[in-house]
mmCIF file of C-alpha atoms and ligand atoms in Angstrom:
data_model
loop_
_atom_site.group_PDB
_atom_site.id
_atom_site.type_symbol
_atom_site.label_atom_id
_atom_site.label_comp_id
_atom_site.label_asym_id
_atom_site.label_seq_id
_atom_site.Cartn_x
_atom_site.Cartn_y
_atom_site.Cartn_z
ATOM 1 C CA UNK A 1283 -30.199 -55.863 -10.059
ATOM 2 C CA UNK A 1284 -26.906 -53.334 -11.090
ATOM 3 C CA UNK A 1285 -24.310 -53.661 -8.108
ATOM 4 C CA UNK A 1286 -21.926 -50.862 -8.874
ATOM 5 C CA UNK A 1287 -18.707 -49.972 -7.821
ATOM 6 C CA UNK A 1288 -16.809 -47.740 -6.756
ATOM 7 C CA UNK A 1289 -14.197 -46.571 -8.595
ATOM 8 C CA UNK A 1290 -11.455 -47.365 -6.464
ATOM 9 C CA UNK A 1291 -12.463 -50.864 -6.170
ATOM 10 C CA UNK A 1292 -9.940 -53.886 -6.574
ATOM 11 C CA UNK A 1293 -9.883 -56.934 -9.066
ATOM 12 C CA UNK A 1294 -10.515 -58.614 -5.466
ATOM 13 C CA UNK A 1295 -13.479 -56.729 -4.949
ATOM 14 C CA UNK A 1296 -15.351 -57.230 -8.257
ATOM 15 C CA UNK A 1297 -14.521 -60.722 -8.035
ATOM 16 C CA UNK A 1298 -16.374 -61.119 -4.440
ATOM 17 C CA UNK A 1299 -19.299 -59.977 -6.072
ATOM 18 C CA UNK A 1300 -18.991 -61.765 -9.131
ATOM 19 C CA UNK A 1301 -18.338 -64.915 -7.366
ATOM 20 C CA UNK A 1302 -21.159 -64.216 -4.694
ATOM 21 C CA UNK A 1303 -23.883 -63.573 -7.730
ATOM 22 C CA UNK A 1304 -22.546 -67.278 -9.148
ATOM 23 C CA UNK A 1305 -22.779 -68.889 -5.853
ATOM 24 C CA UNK A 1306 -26.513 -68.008 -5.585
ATOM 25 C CA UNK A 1307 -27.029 -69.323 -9.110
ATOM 26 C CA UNK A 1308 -27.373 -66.944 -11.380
ATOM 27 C CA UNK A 1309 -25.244 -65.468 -14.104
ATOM 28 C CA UNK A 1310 -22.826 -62.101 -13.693
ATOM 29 C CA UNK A 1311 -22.955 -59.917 -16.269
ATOM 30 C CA UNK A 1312 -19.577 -56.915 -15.880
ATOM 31 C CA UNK A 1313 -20.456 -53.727 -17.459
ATOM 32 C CA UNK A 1314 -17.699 -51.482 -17.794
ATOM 33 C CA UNK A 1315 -18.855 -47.576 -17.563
ATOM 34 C CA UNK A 1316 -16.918 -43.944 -18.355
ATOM 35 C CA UNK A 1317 -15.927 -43.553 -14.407
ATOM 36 C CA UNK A 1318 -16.942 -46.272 -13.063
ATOM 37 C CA UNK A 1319 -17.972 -50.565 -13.779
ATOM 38 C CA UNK A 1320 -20.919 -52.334 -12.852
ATOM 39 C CA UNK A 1321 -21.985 -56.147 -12.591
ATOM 40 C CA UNK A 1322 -25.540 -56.965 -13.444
ATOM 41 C CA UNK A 1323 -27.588 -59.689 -11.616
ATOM 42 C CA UNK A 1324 -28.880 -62.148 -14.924
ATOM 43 C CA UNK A 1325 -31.480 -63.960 -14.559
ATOM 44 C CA UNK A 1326 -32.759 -62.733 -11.167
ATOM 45 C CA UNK A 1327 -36.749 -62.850 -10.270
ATOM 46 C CA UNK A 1328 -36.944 -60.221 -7.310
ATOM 47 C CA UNK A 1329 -35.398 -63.306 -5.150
ATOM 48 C CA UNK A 1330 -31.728 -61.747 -4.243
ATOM 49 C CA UNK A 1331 -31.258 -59.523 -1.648
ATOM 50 C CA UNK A 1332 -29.140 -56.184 -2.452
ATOM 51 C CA UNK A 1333 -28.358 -56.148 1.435
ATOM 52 C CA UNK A 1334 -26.002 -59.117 0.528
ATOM 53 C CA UNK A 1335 -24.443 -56.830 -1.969
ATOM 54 C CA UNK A 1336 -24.152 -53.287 -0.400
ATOM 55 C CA UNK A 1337 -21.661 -54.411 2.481
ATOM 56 C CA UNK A 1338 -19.162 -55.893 0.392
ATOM 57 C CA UNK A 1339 -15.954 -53.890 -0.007
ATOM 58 C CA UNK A 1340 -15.607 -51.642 -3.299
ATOM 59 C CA UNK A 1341 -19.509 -51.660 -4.156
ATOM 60 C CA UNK A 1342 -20.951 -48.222 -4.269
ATOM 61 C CA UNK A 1343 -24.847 -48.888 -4.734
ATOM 62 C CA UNK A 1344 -27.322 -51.622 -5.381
ATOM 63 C CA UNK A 1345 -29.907 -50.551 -8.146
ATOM 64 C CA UNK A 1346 -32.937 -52.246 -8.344
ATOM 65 C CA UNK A 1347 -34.231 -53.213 -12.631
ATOM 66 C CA UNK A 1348 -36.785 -55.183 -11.825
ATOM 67 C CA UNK A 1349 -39.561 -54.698 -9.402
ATOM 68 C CA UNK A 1350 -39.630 -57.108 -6.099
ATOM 69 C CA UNK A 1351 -42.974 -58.092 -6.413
ATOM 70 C CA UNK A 1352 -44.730 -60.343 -9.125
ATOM 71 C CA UNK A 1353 -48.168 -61.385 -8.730
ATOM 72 C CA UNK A 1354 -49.755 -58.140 -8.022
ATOM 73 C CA UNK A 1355 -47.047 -56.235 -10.766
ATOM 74 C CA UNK A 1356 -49.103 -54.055 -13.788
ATOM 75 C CA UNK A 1357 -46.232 -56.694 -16.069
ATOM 76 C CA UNK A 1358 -47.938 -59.842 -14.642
ATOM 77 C CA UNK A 1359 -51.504 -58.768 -15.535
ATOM 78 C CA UNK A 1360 -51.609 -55.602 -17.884
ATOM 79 C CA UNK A 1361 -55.947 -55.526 -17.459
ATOM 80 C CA UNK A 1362 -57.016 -54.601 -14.081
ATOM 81 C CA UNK A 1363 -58.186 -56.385 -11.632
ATOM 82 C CA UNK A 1364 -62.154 -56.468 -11.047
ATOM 83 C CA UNK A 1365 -63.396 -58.108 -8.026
ATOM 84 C CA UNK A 1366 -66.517 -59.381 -7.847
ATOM 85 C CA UNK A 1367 -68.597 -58.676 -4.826
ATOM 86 C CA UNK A 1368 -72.118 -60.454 -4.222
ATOM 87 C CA UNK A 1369 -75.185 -58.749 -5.557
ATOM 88 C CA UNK A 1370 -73.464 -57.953 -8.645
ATOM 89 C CA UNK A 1371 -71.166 -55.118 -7.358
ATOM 90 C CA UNK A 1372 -67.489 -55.265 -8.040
ATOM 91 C CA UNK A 1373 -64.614 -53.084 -7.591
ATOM 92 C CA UNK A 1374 -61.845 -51.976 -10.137
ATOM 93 C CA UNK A 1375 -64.030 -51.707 -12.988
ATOM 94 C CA UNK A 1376 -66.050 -48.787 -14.004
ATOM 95 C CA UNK A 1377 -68.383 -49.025 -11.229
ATOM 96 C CA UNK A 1378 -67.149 -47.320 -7.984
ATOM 97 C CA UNK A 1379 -68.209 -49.063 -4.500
ATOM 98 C CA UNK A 1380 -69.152 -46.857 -1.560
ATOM 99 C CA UNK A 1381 -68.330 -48.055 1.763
ATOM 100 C CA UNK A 1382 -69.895 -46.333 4.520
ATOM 101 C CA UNK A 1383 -70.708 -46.724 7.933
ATOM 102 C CA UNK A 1384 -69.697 -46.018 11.851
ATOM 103 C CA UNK A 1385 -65.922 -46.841 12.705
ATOM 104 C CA UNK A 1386 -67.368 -49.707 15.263
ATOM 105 C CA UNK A 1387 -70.465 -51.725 15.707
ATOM 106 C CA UNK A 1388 -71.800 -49.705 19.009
ATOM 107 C CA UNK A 1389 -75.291 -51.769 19.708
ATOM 108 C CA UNK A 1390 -78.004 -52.554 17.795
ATOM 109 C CA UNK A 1391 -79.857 -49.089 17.638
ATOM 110 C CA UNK A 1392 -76.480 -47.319 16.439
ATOM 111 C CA UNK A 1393 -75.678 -50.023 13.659
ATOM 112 C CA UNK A 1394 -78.901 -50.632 12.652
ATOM 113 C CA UNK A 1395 -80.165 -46.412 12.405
ATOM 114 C CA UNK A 1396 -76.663 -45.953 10.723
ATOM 115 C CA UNK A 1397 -76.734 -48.788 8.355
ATOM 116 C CA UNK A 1398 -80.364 -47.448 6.673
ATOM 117 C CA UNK A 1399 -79.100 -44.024 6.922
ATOM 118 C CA UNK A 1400 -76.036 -44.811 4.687
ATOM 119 C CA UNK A 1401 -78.468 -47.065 2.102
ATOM 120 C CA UNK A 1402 -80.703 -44.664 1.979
ATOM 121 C CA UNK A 1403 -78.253 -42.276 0.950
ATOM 122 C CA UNK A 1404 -76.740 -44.715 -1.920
ATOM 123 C CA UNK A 1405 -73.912 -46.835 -0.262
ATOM 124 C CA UNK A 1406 -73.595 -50.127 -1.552
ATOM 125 C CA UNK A 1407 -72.079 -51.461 1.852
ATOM 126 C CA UNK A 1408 -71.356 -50.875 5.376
ATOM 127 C CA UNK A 1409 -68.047 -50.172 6.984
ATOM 128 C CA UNK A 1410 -67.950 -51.205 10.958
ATOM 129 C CA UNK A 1411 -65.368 -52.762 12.923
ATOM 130 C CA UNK A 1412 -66.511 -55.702 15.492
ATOM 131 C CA UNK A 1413 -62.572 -55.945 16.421
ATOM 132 C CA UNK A 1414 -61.140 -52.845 16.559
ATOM 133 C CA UNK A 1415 -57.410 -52.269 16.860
ATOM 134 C CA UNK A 1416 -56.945 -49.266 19.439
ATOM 135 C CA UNK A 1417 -53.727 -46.891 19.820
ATOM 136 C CA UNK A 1418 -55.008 -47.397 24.060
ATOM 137 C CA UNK A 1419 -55.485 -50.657 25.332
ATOM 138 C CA UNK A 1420 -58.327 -49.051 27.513
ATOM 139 C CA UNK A 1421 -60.208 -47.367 24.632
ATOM 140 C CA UNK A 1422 -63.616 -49.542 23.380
ATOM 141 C CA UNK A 1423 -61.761 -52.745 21.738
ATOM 142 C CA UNK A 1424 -64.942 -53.291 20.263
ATOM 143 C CA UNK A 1425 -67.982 -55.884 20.499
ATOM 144 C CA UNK A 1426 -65.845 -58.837 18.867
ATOM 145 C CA UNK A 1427 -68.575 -61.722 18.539
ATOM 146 C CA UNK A 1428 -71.681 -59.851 19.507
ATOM 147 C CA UNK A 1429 -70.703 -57.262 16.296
ATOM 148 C CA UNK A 1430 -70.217 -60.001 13.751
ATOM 149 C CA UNK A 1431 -73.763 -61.153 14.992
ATOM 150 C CA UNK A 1432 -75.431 -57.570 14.878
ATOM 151 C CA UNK A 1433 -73.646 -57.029 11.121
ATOM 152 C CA UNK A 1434 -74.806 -60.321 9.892
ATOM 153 C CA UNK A 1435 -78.302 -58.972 10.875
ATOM 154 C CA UNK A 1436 -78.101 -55.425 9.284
ATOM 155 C CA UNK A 1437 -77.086 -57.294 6.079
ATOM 156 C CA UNK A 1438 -80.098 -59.814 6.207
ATOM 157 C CA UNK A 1439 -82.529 -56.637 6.908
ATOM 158 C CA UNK A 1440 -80.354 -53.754 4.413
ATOM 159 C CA UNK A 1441 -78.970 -56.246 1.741
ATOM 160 C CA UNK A 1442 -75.895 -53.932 2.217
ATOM 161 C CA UNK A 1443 -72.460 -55.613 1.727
ATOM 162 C CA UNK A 1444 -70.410 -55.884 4.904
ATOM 163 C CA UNK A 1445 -66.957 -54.401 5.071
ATOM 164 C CA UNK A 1446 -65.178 -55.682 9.150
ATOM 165 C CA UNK A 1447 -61.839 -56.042 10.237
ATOM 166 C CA UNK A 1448 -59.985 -59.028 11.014
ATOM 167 C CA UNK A 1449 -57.454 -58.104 13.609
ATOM 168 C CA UNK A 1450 -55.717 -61.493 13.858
ATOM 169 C CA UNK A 1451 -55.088 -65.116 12.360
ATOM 170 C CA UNK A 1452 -56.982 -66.854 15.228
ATOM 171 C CA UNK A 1453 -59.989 -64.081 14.353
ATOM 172 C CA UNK A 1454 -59.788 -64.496 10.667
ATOM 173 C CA UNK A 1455 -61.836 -67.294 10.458
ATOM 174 C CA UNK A 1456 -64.482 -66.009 12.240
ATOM 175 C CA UNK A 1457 -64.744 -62.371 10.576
ATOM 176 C CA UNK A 1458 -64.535 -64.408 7.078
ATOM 177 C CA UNK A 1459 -68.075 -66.332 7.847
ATOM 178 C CA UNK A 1460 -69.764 -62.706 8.236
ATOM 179 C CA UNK A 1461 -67.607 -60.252 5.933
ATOM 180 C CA UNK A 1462 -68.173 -59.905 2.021
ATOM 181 C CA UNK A 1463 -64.817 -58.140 2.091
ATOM 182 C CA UNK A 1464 -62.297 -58.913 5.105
ATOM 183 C CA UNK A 1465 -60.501 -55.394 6.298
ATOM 184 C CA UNK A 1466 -56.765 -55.722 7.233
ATOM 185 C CA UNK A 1467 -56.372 -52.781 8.952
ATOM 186 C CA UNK A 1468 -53.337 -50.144 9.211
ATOM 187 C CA UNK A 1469 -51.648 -51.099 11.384
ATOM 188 C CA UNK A 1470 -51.666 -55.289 10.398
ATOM 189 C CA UNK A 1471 -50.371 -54.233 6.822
ATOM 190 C CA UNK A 1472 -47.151 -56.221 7.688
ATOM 191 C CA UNK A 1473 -48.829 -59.356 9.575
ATOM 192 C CA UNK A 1474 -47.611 -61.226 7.623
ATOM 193 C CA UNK A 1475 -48.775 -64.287 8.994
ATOM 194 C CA UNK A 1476 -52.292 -62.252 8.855
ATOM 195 C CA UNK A 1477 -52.265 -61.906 5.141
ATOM 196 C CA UNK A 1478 -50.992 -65.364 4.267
ATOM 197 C CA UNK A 1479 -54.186 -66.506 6.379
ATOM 198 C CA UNK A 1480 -56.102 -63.800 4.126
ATOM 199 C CA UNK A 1481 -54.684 -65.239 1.464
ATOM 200 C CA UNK A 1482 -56.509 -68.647 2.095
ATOM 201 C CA UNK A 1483 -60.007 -67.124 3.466
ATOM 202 C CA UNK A 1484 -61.785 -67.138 0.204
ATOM 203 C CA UNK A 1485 -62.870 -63.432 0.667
ATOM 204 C CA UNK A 1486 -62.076 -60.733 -1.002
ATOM 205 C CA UNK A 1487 -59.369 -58.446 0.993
ATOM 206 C CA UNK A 1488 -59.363 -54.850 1.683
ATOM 207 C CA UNK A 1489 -55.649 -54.110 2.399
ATOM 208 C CA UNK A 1490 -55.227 -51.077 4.130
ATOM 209 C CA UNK A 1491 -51.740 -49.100 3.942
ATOM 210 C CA UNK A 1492 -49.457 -48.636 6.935
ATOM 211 C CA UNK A 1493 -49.324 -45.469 8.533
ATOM 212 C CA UNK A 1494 -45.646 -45.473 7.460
ATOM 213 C CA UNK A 1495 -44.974 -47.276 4.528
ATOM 214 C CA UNK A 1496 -43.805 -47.046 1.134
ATOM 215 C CA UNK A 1497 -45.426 -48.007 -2.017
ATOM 216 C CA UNK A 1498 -43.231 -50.937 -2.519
ATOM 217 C CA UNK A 1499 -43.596 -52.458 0.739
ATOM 218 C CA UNK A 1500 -47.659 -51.989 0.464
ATOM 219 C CA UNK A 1501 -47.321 -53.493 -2.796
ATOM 220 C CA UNK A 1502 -45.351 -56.721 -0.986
ATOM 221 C CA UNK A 1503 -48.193 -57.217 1.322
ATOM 222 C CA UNK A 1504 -50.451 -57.746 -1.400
ATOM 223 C CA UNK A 1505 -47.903 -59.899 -3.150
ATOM 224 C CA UNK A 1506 -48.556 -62.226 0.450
ATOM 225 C CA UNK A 1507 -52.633 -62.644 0.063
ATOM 226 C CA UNK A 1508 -52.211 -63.164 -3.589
ATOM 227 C CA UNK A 1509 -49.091 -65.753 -3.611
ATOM 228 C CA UNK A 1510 -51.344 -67.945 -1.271
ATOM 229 C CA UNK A 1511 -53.993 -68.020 -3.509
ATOM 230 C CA UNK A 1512 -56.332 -65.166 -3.171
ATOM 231 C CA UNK A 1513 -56.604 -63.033 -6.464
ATOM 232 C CA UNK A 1514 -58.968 -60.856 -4.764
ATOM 233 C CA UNK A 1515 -57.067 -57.676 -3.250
ATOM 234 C CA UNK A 1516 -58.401 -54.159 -3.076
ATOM 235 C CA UNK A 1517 -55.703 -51.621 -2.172
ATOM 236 C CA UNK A 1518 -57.287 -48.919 0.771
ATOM 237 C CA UNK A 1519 -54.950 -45.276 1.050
ATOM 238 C CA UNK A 1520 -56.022 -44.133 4.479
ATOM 239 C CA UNK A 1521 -53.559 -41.603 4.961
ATOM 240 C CA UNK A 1522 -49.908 -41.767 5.962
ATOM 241 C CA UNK A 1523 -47.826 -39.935 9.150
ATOM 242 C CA UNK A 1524 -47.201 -36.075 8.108
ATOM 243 C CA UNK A 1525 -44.185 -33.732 9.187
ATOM 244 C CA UNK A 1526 -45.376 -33.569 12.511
ATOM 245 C CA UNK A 1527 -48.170 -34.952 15.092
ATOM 246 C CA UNK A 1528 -50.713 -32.880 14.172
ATOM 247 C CA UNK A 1529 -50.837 -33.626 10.242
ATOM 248 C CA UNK A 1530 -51.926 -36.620 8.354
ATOM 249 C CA UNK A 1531 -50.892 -36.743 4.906
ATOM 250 C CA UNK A 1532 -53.669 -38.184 2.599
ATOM 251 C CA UNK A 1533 -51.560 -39.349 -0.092
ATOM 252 C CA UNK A 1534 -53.658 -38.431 -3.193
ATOM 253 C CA UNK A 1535 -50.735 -39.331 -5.756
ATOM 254 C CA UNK A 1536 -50.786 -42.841 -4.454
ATOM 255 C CA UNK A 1537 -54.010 -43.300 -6.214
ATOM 256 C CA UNK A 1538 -52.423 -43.022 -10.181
ATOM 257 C CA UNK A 1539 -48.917 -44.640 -8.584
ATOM 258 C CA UNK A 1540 -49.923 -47.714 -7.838
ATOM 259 C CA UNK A 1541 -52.409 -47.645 -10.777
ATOM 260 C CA UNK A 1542 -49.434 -47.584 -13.038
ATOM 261 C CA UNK A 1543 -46.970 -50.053 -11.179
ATOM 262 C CA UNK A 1544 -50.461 -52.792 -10.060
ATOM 263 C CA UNK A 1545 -53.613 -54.072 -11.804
ATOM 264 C CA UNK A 1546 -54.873 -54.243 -8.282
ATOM 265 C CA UNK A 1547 -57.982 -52.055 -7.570
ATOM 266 C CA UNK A 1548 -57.336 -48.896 -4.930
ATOM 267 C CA UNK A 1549 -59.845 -47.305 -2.678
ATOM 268 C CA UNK A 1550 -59.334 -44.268 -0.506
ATOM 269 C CA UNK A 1551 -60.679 -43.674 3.157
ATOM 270 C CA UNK A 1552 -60.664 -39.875 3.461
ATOM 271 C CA UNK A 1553 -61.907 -40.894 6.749
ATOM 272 C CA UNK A 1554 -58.692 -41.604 8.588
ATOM 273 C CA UNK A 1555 -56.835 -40.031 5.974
ATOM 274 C CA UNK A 1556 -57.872 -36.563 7.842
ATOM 275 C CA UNK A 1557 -59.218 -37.489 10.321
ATOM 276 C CA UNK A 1558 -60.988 -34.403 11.059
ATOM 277 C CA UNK A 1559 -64.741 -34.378 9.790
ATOM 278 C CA UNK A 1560 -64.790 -30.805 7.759
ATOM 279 C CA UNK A 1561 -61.729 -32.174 5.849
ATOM 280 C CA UNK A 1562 -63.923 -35.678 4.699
ATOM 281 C CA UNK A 1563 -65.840 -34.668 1.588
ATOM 282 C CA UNK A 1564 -63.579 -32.566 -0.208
ATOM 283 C CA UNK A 1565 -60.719 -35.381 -0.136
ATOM 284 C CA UNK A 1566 -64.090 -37.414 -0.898
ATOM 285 C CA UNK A 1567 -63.970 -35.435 -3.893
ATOM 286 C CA UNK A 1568 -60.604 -34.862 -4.893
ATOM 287 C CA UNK A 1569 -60.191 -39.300 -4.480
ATOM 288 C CA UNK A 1570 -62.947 -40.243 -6.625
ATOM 289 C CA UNK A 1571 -61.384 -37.372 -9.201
ATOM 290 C CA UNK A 1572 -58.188 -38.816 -9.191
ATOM 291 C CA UNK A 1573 -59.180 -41.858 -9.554
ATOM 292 C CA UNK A 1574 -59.573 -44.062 -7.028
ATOM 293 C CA UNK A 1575 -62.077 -47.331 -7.397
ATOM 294 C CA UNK A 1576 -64.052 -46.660 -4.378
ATOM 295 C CA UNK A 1577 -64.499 -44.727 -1.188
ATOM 296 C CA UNK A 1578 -64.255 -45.815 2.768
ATOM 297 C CA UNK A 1579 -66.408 -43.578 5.060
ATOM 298 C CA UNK A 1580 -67.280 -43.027 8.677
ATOM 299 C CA UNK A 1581 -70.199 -42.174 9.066
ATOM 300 C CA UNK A 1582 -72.514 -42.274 12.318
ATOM 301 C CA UNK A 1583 -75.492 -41.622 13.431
ATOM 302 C CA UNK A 1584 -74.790 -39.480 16.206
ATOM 303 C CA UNK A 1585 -71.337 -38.756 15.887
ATOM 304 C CA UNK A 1586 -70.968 -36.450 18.786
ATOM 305 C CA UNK A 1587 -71.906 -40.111 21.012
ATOM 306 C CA UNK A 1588 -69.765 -42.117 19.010
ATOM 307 C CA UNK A 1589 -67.363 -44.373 20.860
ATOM 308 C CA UNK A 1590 -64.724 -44.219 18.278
ATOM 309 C CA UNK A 1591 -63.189 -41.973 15.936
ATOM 310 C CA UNK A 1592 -66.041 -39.442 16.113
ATOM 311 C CA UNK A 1593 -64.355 -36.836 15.349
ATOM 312 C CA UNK A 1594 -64.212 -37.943 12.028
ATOM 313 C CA UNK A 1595 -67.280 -39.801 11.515
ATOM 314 C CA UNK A 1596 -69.677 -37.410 8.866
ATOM 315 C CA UNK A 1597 -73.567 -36.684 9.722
ATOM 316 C CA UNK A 1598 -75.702 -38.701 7.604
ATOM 317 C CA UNK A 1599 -77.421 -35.485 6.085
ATOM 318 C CA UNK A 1600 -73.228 -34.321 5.278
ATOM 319 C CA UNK A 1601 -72.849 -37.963 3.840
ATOM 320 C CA UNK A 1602 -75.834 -37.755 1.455
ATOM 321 C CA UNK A 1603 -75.462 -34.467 -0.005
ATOM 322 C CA UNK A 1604 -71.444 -35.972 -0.357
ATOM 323 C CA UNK A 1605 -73.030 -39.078 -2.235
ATOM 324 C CA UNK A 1606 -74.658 -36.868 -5.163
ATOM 325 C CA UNK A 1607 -71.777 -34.552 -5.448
ATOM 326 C CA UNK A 1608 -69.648 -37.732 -5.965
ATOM 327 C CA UNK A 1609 -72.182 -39.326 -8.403
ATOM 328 C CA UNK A 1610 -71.488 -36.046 -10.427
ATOM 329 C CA UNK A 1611 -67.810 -36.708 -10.252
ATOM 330 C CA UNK A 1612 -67.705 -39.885 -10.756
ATOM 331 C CA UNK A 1613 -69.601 -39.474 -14.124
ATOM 332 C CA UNK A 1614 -68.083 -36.478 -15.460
ATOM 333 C CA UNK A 1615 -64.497 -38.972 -15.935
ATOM 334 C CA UNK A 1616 -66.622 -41.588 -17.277
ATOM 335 C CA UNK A 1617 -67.392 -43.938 -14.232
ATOM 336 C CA UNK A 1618 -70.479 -44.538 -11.918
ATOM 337 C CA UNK A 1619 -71.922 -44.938 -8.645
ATOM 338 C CA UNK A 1620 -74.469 -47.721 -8.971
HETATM 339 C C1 PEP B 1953 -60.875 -48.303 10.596
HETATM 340 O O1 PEP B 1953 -61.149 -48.512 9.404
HETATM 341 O O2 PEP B 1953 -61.718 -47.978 11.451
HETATM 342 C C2 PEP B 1953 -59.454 -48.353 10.998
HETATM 343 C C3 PEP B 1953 -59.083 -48.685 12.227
HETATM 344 O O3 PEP B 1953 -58.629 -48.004 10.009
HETATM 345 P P1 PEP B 1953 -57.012 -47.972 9.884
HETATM 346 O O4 PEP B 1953 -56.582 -49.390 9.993
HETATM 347 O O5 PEP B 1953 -56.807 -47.392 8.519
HETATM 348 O O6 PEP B 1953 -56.498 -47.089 10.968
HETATM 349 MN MN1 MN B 1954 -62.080 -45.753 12.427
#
């Protein structure tokens, strides 16, 4: 960390700092520049907080060298990260995992007619939400228990990998005994006592990014499930808020980004990244092309009845045809949809 100063600042000033940087432990390094000076932060790990720094008197700016995160940092582990799902599936590798499925376990006939639809038409797993965290408290909150139940069945009958969300720590448990892959959804990207309980569920954890943040906080959410022991961390873009109500930005560039600062794995959910169903296959498209090491999609069986997120939710005739042209895709940049 570079705290520099302004050029008006006093002896006084630059010794505050210095003396501040000493009295958390670490070494001060002055740098004296053209217009104006500089003390550098020796020694630090991503512990020290530039807040500390940016209030004092006669400090212009707090640069950040070195990244805050570690674990989940492309310097800690230059290979990528490959999880390993059962059934020999993985994802961050050169196989790409397609997750499909409705947005919530409805009843056995919906979950059930949806779950062979999406097989049949090459997903490796199903996507469906027995705890479902609503913008209304009086939309469908789900089937909670009942759900887990009907997707531990679909998986005994399918043999398709099951992809739920845990909405809390007191749920985690529970979604953990059914889930190959625990969801931590949007809006529980900064729970943080939610991902420290990931962190110890001995599942592999599909981190979702909040509606609103950054890269580097996303990347310090990870940094939580893996710094309590859980190596296993796929990254999900689903979209960010746009200019104004009406748009969703589906942040595409996020895809290489965080390839380039993380050896974590990223998916993409084109899904609630548009969230309007004609948009859904060609950011399908344009996610596997960039990149990304696997796709989250709603799909349902009868859409137009569906009790959440409809709108969105692709016809399983749309989501087949999708699954070849992505199988094209994916193999034309050297990668494949087993
Ligand atoms: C979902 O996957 O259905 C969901 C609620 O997603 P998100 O957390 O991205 O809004
Ligand atoms: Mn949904």
């Amino acid at each position: 960390m570079l705290i520099i100063l302004r050029s008006d600042a006093s002896a006084a000033d630059r010794g505050r700092v210095v003396s501040l940087i000493e009295s958390l432990g670490f070494r001060a390094q002055p740098i004296e520049g053209g217009q104006r000076a500089a003390v550098a932060i020796v020694g630090n790990d991503g512990r020290v907080d530039g807040a500390r720094f940016s209030a004092l008197p006669g400090v212009e700016e707090v640069l950040h060298i070195s990244r805050p995160y570690r674990m989940v940092a492309r310097e800690w582990r230059p290979e990528p990260t490959v999880v390993q799902l059962p059934g020999g599936l993985s994802v961050g590798g050169a196989d790409l995992l397609v997750v499909a499925g409705p947005c919530s376990v409805e009843n056995e006939a919906q979950i059930f007619a949806t779950a062979r639809a999406v097989k049949a038409a090459g997903a490796q797993a199903l996507r469906a939400g027995a705890f479902k965290p609503r913008t209304s408290p009086y939309a469908f909150q789900g089937l909670g228990a009942a759900g887990l139940s009907l997707l531990a069945e679909v998986r005994k009958e399918t043999g398709l990998l099951i992809v739920t969300e845990a909405m809390d720590e007191e749920g985690l448990e529970q979604v953990a005994e059914v889930a190959d892959v625990v969801q931590i959804g949007a809006r529980n990207m900064q729970n943080y006592a939610l991902l420290k309980r990931a962190g110890r569920a001995g599942k592999p954890v599909l981190l979702k990014r909040g509606p609103s943040a950054g890269l580097t906080d996303w990347l310090l959410s990870a940094e939580y499930v893996l710094s309590e022991g859980n190596p296993n961390v796929i990254l999900c873009e689903r979209g960010i808020r746009g200019l104004d109500s009406s748009t969703k930005l589906f942040d595409l560039n996020a895809i290489p980004a965080v390839k380039s600062l993380s050896h974590l794995p990223i998916m993409a959910d084109p899904s609630h990244g548009t969230g309007k169903r004609a948009m859904v296959p060609s950011m399908a498209r344009a996610a596997v092309a960039a990149g990304a090491d696997g796709l989250l999609i709603e799909v349902h069986v009868h859409p137009d009845e569906a009790l959440s997120d409809g709108a969105q939710s692709l016809y399983p005739e749309q989501f087949a045809l999708l699954m070849g042209e992505l199988k094209g895709i994916a193999r034309a940049i050297g990668r494949r949809i087993p």
